[in-house]
Coordinates of C-alpha atoms and ligand atoms in Angstrom, one line a residue:
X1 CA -4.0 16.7 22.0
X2 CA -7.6 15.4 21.9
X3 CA -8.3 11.3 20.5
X4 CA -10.7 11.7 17.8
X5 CA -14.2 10.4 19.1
X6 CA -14.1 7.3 17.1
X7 CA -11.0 6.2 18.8
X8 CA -12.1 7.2 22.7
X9 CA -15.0 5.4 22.5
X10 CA -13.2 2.5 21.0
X11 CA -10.4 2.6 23.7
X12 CA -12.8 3.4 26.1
X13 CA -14.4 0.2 25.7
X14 CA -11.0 -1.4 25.5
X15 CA -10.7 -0.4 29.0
X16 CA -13.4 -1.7 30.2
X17 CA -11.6 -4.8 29.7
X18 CA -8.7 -3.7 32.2
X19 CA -8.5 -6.4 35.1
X20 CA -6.5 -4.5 38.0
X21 CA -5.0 -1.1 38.0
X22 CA -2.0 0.5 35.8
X23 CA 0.5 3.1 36.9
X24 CA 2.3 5.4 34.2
X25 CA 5.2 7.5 34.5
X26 CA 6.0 10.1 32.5
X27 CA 8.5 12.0 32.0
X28 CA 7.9 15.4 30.4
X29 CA 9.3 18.6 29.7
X30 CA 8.3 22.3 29.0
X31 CA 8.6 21.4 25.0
X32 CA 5.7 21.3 22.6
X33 CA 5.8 17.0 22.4
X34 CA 6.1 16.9 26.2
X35 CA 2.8 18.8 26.3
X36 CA 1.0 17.1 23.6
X37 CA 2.1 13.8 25.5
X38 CA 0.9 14.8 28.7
X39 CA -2.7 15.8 27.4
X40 CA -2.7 12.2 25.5
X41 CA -1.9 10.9 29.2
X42 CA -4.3 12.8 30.8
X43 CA -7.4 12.2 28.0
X44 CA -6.3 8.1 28.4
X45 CA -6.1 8.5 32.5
X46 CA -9.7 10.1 32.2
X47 CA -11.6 6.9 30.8
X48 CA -10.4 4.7 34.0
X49 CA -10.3 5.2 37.4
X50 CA -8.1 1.8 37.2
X51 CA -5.1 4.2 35.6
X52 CA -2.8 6.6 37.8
X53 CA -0.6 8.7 36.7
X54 CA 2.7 10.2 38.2
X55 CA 5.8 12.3 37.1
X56 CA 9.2 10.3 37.0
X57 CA 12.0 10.4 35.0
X58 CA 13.4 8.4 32.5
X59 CA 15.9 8.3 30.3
X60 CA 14.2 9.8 27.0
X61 CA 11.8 12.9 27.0
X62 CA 9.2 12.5 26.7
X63 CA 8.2 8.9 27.3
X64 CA 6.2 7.1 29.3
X65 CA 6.3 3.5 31.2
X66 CA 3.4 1.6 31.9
X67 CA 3.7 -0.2 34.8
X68 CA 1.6 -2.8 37.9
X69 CA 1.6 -0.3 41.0
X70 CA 4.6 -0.9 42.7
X71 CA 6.5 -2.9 40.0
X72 CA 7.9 -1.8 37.0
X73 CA 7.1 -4.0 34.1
X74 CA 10.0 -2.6 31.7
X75 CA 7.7 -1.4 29.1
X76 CA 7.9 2.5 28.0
X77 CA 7.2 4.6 24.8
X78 CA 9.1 7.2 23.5
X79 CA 7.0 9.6 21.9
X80 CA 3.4 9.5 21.2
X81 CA 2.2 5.7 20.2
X82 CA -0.2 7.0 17.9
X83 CA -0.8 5.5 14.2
X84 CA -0.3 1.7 14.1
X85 CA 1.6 1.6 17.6
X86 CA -1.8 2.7 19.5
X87 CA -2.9 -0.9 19.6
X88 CA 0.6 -1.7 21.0
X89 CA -0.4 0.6 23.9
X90 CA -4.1 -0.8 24.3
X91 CA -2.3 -4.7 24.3
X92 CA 0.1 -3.1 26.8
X93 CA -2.2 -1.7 29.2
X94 CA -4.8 -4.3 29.3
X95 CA -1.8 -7.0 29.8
X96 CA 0.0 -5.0 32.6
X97 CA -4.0 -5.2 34.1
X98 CA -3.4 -8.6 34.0
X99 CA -5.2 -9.8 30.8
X100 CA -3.0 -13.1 29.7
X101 CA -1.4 -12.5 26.3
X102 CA -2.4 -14.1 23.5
X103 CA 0.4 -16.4 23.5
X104 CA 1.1 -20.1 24.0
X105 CA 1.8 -21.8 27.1
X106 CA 4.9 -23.1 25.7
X107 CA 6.3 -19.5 24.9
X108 CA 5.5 -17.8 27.9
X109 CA 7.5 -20.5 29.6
X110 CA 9.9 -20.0 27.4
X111 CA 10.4 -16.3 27.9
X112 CA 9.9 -17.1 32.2
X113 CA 13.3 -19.1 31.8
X114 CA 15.7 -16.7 30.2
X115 CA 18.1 -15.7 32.4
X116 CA 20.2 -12.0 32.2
X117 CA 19.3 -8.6 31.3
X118 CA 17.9 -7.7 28.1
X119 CA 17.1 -4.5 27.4
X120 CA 16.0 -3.7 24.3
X121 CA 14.8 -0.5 22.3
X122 CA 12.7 -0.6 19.5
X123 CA 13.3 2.4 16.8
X124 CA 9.9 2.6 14.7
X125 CA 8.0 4.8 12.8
X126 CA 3.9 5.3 13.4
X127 CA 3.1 4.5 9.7
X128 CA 4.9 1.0 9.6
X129 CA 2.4 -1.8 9.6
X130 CA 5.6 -3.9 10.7
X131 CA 6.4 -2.5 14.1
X132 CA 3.0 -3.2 16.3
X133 CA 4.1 -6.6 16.3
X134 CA 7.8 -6.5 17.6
X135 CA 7.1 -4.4 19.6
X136 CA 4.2 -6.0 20.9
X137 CA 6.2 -9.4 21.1
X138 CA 8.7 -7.9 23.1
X139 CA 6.6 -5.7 25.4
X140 CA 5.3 -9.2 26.1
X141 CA 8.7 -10.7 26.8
X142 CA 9.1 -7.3 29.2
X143 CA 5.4 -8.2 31.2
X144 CA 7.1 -11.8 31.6
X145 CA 10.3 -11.4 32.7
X146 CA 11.8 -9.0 35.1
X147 CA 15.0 -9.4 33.8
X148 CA 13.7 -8.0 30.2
X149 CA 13.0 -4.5 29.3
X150 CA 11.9 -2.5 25.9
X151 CA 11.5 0.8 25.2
X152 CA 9.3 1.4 21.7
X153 CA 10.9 4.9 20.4
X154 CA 9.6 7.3 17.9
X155 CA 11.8 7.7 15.0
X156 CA 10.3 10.8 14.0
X157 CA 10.6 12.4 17.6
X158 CA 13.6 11.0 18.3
X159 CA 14.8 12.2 14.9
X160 CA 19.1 12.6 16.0
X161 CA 19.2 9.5 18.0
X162 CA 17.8 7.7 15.5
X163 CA 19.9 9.3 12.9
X164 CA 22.7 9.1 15.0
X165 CA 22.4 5.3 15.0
X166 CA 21.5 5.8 11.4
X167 CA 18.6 4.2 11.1
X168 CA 16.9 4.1 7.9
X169 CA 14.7 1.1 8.0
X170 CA 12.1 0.1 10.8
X171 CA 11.7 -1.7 13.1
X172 CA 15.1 -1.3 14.0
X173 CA 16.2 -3.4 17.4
X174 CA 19.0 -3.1 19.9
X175 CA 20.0 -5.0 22.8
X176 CA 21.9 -3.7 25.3
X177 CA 23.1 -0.8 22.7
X178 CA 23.9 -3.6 20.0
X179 CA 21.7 -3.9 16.7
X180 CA 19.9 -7.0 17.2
X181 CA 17.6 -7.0 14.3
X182 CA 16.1 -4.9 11.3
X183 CA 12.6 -5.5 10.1
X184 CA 9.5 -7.7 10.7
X185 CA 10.5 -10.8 13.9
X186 CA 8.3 -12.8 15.5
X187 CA 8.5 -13.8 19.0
X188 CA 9.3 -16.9 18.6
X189 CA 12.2 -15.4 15.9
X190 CA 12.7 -13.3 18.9
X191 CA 13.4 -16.0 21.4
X192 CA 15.1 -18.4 18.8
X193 CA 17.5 -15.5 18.4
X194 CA 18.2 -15.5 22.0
X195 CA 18.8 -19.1 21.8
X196 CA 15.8 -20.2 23.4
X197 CA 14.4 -22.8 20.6
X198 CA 12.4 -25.5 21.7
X199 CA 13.9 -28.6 21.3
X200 CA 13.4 -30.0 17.9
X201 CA 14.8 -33.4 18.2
X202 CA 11.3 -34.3 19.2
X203 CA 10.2 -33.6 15.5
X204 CA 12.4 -36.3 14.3
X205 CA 9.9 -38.9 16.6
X206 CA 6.7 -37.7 14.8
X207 CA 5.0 -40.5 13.6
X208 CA 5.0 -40.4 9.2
X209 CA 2.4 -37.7 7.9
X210 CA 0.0 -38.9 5.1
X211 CA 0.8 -35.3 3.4
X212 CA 3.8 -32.9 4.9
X213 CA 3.7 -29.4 3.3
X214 CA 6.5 -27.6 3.2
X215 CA 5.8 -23.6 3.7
X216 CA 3.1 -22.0 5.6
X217 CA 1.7 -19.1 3.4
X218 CA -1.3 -19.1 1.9
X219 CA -0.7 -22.0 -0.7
X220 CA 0.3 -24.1 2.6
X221 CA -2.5 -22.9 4.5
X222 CA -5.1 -23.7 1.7
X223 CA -3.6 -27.4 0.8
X224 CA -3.4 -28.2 4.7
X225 CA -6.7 -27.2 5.5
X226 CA -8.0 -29.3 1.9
X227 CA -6.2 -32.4 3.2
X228 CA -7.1 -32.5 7.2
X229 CA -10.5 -32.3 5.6
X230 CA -9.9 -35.4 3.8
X231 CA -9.0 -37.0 7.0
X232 CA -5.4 -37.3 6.1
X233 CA -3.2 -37.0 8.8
X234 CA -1.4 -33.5 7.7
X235 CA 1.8 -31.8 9.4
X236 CA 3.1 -28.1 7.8
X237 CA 6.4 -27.4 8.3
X238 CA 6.9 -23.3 8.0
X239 CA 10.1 -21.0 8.2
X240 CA 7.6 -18.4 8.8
X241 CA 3.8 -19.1 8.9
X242 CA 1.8 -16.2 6.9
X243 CA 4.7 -16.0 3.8
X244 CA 4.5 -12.9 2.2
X245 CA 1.2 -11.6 3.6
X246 CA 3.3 -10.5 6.8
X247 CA 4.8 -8.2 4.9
X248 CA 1.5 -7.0 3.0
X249 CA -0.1 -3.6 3.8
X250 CA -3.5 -3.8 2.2
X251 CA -5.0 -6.3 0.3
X252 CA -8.1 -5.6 -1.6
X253 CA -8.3 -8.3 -3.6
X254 CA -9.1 -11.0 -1.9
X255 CA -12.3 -12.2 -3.1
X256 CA -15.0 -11.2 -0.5
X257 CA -13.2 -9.0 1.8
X258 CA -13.1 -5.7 0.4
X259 CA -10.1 -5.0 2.2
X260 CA -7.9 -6.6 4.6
X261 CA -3.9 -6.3 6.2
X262 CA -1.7 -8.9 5.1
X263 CA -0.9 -10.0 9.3
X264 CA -4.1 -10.2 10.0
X265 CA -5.4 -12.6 7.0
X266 CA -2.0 -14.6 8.4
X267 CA -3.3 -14.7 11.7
X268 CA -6.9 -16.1 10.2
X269 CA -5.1 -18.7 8.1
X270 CA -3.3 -19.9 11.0
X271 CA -6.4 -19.9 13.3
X272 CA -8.3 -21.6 10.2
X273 CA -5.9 -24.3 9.8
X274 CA -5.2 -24.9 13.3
X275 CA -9.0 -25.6 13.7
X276 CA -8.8 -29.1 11.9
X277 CA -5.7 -31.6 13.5
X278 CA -3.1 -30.1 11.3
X279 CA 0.2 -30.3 13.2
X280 CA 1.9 -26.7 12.4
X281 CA 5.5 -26.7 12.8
X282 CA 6.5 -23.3 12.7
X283 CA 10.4 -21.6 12.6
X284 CA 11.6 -24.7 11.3
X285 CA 13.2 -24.8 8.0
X286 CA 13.3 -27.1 5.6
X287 CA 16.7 -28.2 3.9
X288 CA 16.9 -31.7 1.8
X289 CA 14.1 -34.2 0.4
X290 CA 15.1 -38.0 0.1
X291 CA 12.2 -40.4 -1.1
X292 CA 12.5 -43.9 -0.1
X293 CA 9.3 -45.7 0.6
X294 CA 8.5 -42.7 2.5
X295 CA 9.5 -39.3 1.7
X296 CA 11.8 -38.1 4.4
X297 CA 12.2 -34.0 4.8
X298 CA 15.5 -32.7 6.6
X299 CA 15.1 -29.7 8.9
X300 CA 18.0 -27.1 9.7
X301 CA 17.8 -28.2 13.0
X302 CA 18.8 -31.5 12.0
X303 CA 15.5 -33.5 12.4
X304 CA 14.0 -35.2 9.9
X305 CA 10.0 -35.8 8.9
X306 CA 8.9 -38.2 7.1
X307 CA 5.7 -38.8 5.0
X308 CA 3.7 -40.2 2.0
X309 CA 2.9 -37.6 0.0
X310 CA 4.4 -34.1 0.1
X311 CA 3.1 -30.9 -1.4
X312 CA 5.8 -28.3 -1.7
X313 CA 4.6 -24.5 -1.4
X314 CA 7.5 -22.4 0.0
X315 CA 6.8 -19.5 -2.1
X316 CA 9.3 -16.9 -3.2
X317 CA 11.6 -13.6 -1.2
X318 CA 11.8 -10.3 -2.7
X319 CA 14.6 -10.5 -5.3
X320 CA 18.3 -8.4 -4.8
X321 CA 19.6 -5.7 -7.0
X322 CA 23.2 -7.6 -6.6
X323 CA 25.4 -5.0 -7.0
X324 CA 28.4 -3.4 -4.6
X325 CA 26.6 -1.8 -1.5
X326 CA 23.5 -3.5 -2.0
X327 CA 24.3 -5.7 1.2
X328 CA 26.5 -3.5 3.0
X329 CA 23.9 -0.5 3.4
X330 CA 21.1 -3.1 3.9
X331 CA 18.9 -1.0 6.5
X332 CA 21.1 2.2 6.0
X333 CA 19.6 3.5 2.8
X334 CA 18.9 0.3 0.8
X335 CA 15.3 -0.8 1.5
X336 CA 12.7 -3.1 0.5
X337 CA 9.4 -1.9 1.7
X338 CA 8.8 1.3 0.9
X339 CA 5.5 0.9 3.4
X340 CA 7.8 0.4 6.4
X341 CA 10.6 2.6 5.2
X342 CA 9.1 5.3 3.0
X343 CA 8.3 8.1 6.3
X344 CA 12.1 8.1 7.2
X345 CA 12.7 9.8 4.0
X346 CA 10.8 12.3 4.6
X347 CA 12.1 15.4 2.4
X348 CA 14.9 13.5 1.1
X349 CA 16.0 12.1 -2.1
X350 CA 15.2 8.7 -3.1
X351 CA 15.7 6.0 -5.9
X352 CA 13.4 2.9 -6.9
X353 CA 15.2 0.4 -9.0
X354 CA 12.1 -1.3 -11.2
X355 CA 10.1 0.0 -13.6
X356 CA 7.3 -2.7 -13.0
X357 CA 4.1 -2.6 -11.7
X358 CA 5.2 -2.5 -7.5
X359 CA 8.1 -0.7 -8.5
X360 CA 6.0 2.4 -9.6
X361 CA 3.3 1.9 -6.8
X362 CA 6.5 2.5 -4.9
X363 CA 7.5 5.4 -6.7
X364 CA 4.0 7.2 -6.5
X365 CA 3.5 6.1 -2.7
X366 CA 7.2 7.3 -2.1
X367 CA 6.5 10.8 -4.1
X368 CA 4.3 12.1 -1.4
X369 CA 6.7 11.6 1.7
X370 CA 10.3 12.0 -0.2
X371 CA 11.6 15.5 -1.7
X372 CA 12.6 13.7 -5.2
X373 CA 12.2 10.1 -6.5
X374 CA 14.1 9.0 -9.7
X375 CA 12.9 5.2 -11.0
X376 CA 15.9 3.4 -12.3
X377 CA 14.6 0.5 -15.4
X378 CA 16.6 -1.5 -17.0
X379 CA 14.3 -1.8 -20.2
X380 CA 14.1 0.8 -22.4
X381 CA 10.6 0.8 -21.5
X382 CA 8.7 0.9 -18.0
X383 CA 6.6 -2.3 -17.6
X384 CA 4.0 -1.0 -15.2
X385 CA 0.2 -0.5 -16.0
X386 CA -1.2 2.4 -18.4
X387 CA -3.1 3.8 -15.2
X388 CA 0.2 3.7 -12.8
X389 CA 2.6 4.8 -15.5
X390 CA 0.3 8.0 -16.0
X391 CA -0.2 8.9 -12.5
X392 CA 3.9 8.9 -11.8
X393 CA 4.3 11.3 -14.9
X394 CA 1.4 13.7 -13.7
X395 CA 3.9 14.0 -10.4
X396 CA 6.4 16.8 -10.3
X397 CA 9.1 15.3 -8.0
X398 CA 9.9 12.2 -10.1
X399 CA 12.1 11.5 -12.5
X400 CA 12.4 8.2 -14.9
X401 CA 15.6 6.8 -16.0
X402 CA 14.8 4.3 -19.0
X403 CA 17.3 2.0 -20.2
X404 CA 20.2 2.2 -17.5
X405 CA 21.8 -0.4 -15.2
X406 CA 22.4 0.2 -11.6
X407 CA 26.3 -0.2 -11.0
X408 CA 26.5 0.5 -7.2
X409 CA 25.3 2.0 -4.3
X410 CA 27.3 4.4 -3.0
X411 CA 27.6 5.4 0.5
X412 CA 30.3 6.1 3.6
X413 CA 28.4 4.2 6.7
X414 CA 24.7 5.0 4.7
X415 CA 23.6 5.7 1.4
X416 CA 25.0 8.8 -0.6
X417 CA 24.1 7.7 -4.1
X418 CA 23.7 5.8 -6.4
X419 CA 25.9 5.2 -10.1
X420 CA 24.2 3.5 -13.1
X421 CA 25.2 3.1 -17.0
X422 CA 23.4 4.2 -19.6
X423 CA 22.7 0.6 -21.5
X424 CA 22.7 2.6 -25.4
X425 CA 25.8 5.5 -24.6
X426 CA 27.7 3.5 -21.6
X427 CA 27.6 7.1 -20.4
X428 CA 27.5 6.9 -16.4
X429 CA 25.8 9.0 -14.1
X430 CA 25.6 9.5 -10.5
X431 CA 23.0 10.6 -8.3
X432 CA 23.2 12.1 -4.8
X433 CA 20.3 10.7 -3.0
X434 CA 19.7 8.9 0.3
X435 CA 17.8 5.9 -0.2
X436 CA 17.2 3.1 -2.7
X437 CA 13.8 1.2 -2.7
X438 CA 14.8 -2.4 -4.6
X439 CA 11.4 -3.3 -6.5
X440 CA 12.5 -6.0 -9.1
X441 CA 10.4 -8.9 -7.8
X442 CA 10.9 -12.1 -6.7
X443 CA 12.9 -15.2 -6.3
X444 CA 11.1 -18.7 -5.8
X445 CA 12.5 -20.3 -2.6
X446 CA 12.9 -23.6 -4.3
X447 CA 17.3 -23.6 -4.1
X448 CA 17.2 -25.9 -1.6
X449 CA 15.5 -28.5 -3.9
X450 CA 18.7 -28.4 -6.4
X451 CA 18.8 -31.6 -8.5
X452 CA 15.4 -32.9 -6.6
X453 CA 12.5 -32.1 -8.6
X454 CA 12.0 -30.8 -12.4
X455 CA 12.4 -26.7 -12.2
X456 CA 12.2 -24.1 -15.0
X457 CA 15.1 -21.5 -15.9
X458 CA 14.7 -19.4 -12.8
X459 CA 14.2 -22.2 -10.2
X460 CA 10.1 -22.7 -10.2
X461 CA 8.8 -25.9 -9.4
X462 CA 7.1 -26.7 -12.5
X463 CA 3.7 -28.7 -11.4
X464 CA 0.8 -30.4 -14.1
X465 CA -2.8 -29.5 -13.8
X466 CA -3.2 -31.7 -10.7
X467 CA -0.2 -29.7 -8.8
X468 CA 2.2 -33.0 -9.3
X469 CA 5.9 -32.5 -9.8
X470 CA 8.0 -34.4 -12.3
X471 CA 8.3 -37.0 -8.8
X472 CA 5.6 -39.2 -8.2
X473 CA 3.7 -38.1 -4.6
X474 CA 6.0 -34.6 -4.3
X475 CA 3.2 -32.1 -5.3
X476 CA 3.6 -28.3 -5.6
X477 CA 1.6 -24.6 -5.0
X478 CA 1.8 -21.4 -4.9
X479 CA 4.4 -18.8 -5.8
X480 CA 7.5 -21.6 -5.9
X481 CA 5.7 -23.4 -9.1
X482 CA 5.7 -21.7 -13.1
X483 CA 1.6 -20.2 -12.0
X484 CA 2.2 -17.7 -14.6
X485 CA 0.3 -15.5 -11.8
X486 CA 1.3 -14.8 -8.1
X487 CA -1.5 -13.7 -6.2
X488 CA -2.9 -14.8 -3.2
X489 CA -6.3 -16.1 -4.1
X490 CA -4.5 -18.1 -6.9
X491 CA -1.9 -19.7 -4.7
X492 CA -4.6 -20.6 -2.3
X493 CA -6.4 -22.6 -5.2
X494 CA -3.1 -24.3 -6.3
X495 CA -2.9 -25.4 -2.7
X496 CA -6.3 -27.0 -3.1
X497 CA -5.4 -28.5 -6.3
X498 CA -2.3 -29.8 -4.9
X499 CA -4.3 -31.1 -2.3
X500 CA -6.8 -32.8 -3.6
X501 CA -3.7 -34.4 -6.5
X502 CA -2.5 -35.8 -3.6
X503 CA -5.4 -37.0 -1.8
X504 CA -5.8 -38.8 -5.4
X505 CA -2.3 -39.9 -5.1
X506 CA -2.2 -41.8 -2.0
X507 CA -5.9 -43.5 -2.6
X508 CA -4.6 -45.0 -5.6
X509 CA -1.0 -45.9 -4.2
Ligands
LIG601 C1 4.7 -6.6 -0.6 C2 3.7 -7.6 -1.2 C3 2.4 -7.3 -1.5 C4 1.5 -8.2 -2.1 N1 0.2 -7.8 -2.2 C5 -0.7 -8.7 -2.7 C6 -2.0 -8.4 -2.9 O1 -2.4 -7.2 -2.5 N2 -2.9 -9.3 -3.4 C7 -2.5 -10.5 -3.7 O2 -3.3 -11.3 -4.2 N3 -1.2 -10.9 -3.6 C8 -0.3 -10.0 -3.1 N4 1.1 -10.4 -3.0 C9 1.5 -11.7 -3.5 C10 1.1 -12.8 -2.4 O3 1.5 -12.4 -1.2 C11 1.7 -14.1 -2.8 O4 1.2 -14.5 -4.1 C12 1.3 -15.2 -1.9 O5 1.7 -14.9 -0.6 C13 1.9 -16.5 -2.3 O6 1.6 -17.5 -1.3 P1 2.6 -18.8 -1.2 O7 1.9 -19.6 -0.1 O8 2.7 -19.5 -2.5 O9 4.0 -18.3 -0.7 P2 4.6 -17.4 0.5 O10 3.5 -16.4 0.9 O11 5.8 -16.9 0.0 O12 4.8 -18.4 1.6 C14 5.9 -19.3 1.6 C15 6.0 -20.1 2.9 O13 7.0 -21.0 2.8 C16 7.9 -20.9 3.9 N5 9.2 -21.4 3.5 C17 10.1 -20.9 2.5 N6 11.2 -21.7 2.4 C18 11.0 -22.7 3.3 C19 11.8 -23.8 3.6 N7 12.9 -24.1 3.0 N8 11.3 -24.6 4.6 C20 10.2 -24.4 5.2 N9 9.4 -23.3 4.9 C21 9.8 -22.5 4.0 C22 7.8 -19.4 4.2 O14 8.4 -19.2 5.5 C23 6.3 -19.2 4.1 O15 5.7 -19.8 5.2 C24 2.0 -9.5 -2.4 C25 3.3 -9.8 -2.2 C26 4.2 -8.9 -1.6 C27 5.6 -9.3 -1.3

């Protein structure tokens, strides 16, 4: 296996970084992925003198650990980590060199403290954008803690164990042989799930905010940023800081960057807003709003924030087919991201419920991995672009259903098929198939504000042109409001608008 040149002389000035030497052990055999593994090995080990190589074994061939001489760190891949997990191997062997992570004080003492054996291994394919950073987050935890292990393993190498576990949906995580998790998780997700939170009942001490906001995508990001630079003191409280960018591929649409990923414009949102005094709460979720002479904002974890003004921008979550097996194949046929998912249906048959516009990107993304797609619409007419609709027809492996519920998902312990009704005959038909992509778009996060605040018929905050809610002070952006639009660069001028309402607001109260 040869690096293209591109990518050697890139790594090779990764490695020039290295601050102490790295020892790898590999286990190989005398098959065809052994060899190509050992001449990736060899091609990395020939840029420093700082890495060494030796035979070992381990329990997968082949694989590899990367390790301090003398002291095994924990970390090992399984497979090549080529595509979008190369990076996870650069971060790993510049930080077993002894290059701090990027990570806060606060986590990596955090991580020193847990106490027992975890051993986790992380199922992903090369092609999801998702996987770099788990696995990255817990190769970190492994580099920190002797006591914590993970192994990153190639789905498509490691095609029976992974179908023996059958996994359809990366990144897939086990602990100690138990599933831990499926999909995108932070570390501090990670560490919150090992029940390692920081305290929160310091929140509840916080001095009031002059504006709180309430979700940290890029409606959140925007209005903070607008109101620190008003000299307001400003707090965001975030489930998850990013919002649906995290689970963006490529966005090409965000004025002035011809093209960007959707985890790292999060990452530069964060970085921007945490260059003003913004005080980011993240992995804390938000549950009840009271106002009194101050608005007070209730946490899961109990503690409660209080403010003047409050601008509300906790956007929306991909919306559920609800029917029998939707929830109980979750991650075992039923996906959501055909990004992530699509390559481990390679050659099989799948479904994409929604005829809209992401539900045929889907289809047309999914066509060129899968044996056979058929899209499932409800309407008797797809509602995707001219330009998208006649690219999937000019495709010879997809079918379109028009007019036809989904009924249920069928499977045994995964997906087998999938039954829906024709809405004009009632005739029913079922497909053999082995996974269902859900496209049918979103749901505004906004059940938690339930008799709070003025919504429309399917729960959006509806907001004026200054971003103010039907209560005076509680203002709104972003994908949870009626924007008759959800894009990025329009929930990032909401949260300016909302911003500056409120700046208004609280000068004239
Ligand atoms: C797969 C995909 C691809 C996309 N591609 C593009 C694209 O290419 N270009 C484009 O312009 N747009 C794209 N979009 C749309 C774009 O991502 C959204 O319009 C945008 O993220 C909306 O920003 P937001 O801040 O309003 O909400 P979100 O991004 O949804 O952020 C909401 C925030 O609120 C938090 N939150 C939710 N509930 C609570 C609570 N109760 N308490 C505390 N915090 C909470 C969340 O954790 C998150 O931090 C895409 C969306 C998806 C899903």
């Amino acid at each position: 296996m040869v690096l293209e040149a591109a990518i050697k002389n890139q790594l090779n000035q990764y490695l020039q970084l290295m601050e102490g030497n790295v020892q790898l052990k590999v286990s190989a055999g005398s098959d065809q992925l052994s060899k190509d593994l050992l001449a990736f090995i060899d091609e990395i080990a020939s840029l420093s003198s700082q890495i060494t190589v030796e035979k070992a074994s381990l329990p997968r061939t082949p694989s590899f650990s990367v390790n301090r001489p003398g002291e095994d760190t924990g970390i090992t891949f399984a497979g090549i980590p080529l595509g979008h997990e190369f990076t996870s191997l650069v971060l790993a062997l510049l930080q077993v060199s002894g290059r701090a992570p990027k990570v806060d004080q606060g986590v990596i003492d955090q991580i020193k403290k847990i106490s027992g054996e975890y051993h986790f291994e992380t199922y992903v394919s090369l092609s999801c954008h998702n996987c770099p950073d788990v696995i990255q987050a817990l190769n970190v935890m492994s580099l920190l803690n002797p006591n914590i292990s993970n192994t990153m393993i190639d789905g498509a190498s490691f095609k029976e164990e992974a179908e023996s576990k059958n996994i359809m949906a990366v990144p897939a995580v086990y602990l100690n042989g138990e599933f831990f998790n499926g999909g995108r998780i932070s570390l501090e997700e990670i560490l919150a799930k090992l029940g390692s939170a920081p305290d929160s009942s310091a929140l509840s001490n916080k001095d009031p905010f002059d504006v709180l906001v309430v979700g940290g995508g890029p409606s959140g990001a925007s209005a903070a940023i607008y109101t620190a630079r008003k000299g307001l003191r400003t707090g965001v409280v975030a489930e998850r800081f990013g919002g649906q960018i995290q689970e963006t591929l490529g966005i090409d649409n965000f004025i002035s960057v011809k093209h960007t990923e959707g985890p790292k414009l999060a990452a530069s949102l964060e970085e921007h807003v945490k260059d003003y005094d913004v005080d980011v709460m993240n992995l804390q979720r938000a549950k009840d709003i009271k106002k009194n002479d101050l608005f007070e904002v209730e946490l899961e974890s109990g503690a409660v924030l209080k403010s003047k003004a409050v601008i509300l921008s906790t956007g929306a979550r991909w919306r559920n087919v609800n029917v029998p097996g939707e929830q109980e194949f979750k991650n075992k046929g039923v996906a959501y991201c055909p990004h992530c998912d699509g390559p481990l249906f390679e050659g099989k048959d799948v479904a994409v419920i929604g005829g809209g516009n992401s539900g045929i990107e889907a289809a047309i993304d999914l066509a060129g991995i899968v044996k056979h797609v058929t899209v499932l619409e409800f309407m008797p007419e797809l509602k995707a672009d001219e330009v998208l609709q006649k690219r999937l027809y000019s495709l010879p492996n997809v079918t379109v259903l028009k007019n036809v519920q989904t009924k249920e998902i069928n499977g045994t312990d995964k997906v087998t098929g999938i039954t829906c009704v024709d809405r004009a005959t009632q005739d029913e038909t079922h497909i053999e198939l082995q996974g269902v992509f859900v496209q049918i778009g979103l749901v505004p996060n906004t059940d938690w504000l339930e008799g709070t605040v003025e919504r429309t018929r399917v729960g959006e905050i509806i907001v004026d042109k200054y971003g103010a809610t039907s209560v005076p002070g509680l203002y709104a952006a972003g994908d949870c409001t009626n924007s008759p639009y959800k894009q990025i660069i329009i929930s990032m001028g909401s949260g300016a608008t909302a911003a500056l309402g409120a700046f208004d607001y609280l000068i004239r109260n």
